[in-house]
Amino acid sequence: MSEGEILKREPIYQGKVIEVAVETVELPDGSQVDLEMVRHPGGAAAVALDEQERVCLLRQFRHAARGWIWELPAGRLDPGETPLSTARRELAEEAGVQADDWIDLGPMYSSPGIFDEVIHLWLGRGLTELPHAHEHGEVIEIHWMPLSQALDWCDDGTITDGKTLVGLYRAGAYLRSQAEMLSEDPGC
């Protein structure tokens, strides 16, 4: 038996996006536990950064959050779609831009205690405007602000969405490391 092996699975609900089940799992210490699990196909989010170091943030109404929250353009992986393809599609649909240059900022788990969703984070640069195409049921405002202000909003609690916090922090760390490499290179 392998760590985390599912010994029994009782489906509870199958929706358009998620599946809910109670899974009996053997843990690494040999004990067994019943876990309520939500299965999700995963998603991708884009940190779109323009030449003025402004980032695209969406102010979006989210029923689950009981109001408006700040988010990166993001969405669910469609069947057979790569995480980068999802990030490209969502950036175009939600923000009305496309990026020519993409940097992989890595994956994150949104809530691994009950949810298997992995969100793939990307930094997009070399932006070109497109018409946006918000889906039915999306209430979104598109905002561009200095990355430094968005990071301040991460620190002060204005931004509360997990993927947005991680994406912005990772983008900031990536940009700082690039700037340090340039400043250390005597050929620059």
Coordinates of C-alpha atoms in Angstrom, one line a residue, residues 103-172:
I103 CA 7.6 33.1 -16.9
D104 CA 6.5 30.1 -14.9
L105 CA 6.0 31.2 -11.2
G106 CA 5.2 27.7 -10.1
P107 CA 2.1 25.9 -8.7
M108 CA 0.2 26.4 -5.4
Y109 CA -2.5 24.5 -3.6
S110 CA -5.5 26.6 -2.8
S111 CA -6.8 24.7 0.2
P112 CA -5.1 21.2 0.5
G113 CA -7.0 20.1 3.6
I114 CA -10.1 19.4 1.5
F115 CA -9.4 20.5 -2.0
D116 CA -7.0 19.0 -4.6
E117 CA -7.0 22.1 -6.8
V118 CA -3.6 23.2 -8.1
I119 CA -3.3 26.7 -9.4
H120 CA -0.4 27.3 -11.8
L121 CA 1.0 30.9 -11.6
W122 CA 2.5 32.8 -14.5
L123 CA 4.1 36.2 -15.1
G124 CA 3.2 37.6 -18.5
R125 CA 5.1 40.5 -20.1
G126 CA 5.2 42.1 -23.5
L127 CA 1.5 43.0 -23.4
T128 CA -0.8 43.9 -26.3
E129 CA -4.4 45.1 -25.8
L130 CA -7.3 42.9 -27.0
P131 CA -11.1 43.2 -26.5
H132 CA -12.0 41.4 -23.2
A133 CA -14.8 38.8 -23.3
H134 CA -16.2 38.3 -19.8
E135 CA -18.3 35.2 -19.3
H136 CA -22.0 35.3 -18.2
G137 CA -22.0 35.6 -14.5
E138 CA -18.7 37.4 -14.2
V139 CA -18.9 40.9 -12.8
I140 CA -15.4 42.3 -13.2
E141 CA -13.7 45.7 -13.2
I142 CA -10.2 45.9 -14.8
H143 CA -7.6 47.9 -13.0
W144 CA -3.9 48.6 -13.6
M145 CA -1.7 49.7 -10.7
P146 CA 1.9 49.9 -9.8
L147 CA 3.2 46.5 -8.7
S148 CA 4.5 48.2 -5.5
Q149 CA 1.0 49.3 -4.6
A150 CA -0.4 45.8 -5.2
L151 CA 2.3 44.4 -3.0
D152 CA 1.4 47.0 -0.3
W153 CA -2.2 45.8 -0.6
C154 CA -1.0 42.2 0.0
D155 CA 0.8 43.3 3.1
D156 CA -2.1 45.5 4.5
G157 CA -4.9 42.9 3.9
T158 CA -6.6 44.7 1.0
I159 CA -5.9 41.7 -1.2
T160 CA -7.2 38.5 0.5
D161 CA -7.3 36.1 -2.4
G162 CA -4.7 33.3 -2.0
K163 CA -3.7 32.9 -5.6
T164 CA -3.3 36.6 -6.0
L165 CA -1.2 37.0 -2.9
V166 CA 1.1 34.1 -3.9
G167 CA 1.3 35.2 -7.5
L168 CA 2.1 38.8 -6.7
Y169 CA 4.7 37.9 -4.1
R170 CA 6.4 35.4 -6.4
A171 CA 6.4 37.9 -9.3
G172 CA 7.9 40.5 -7.0

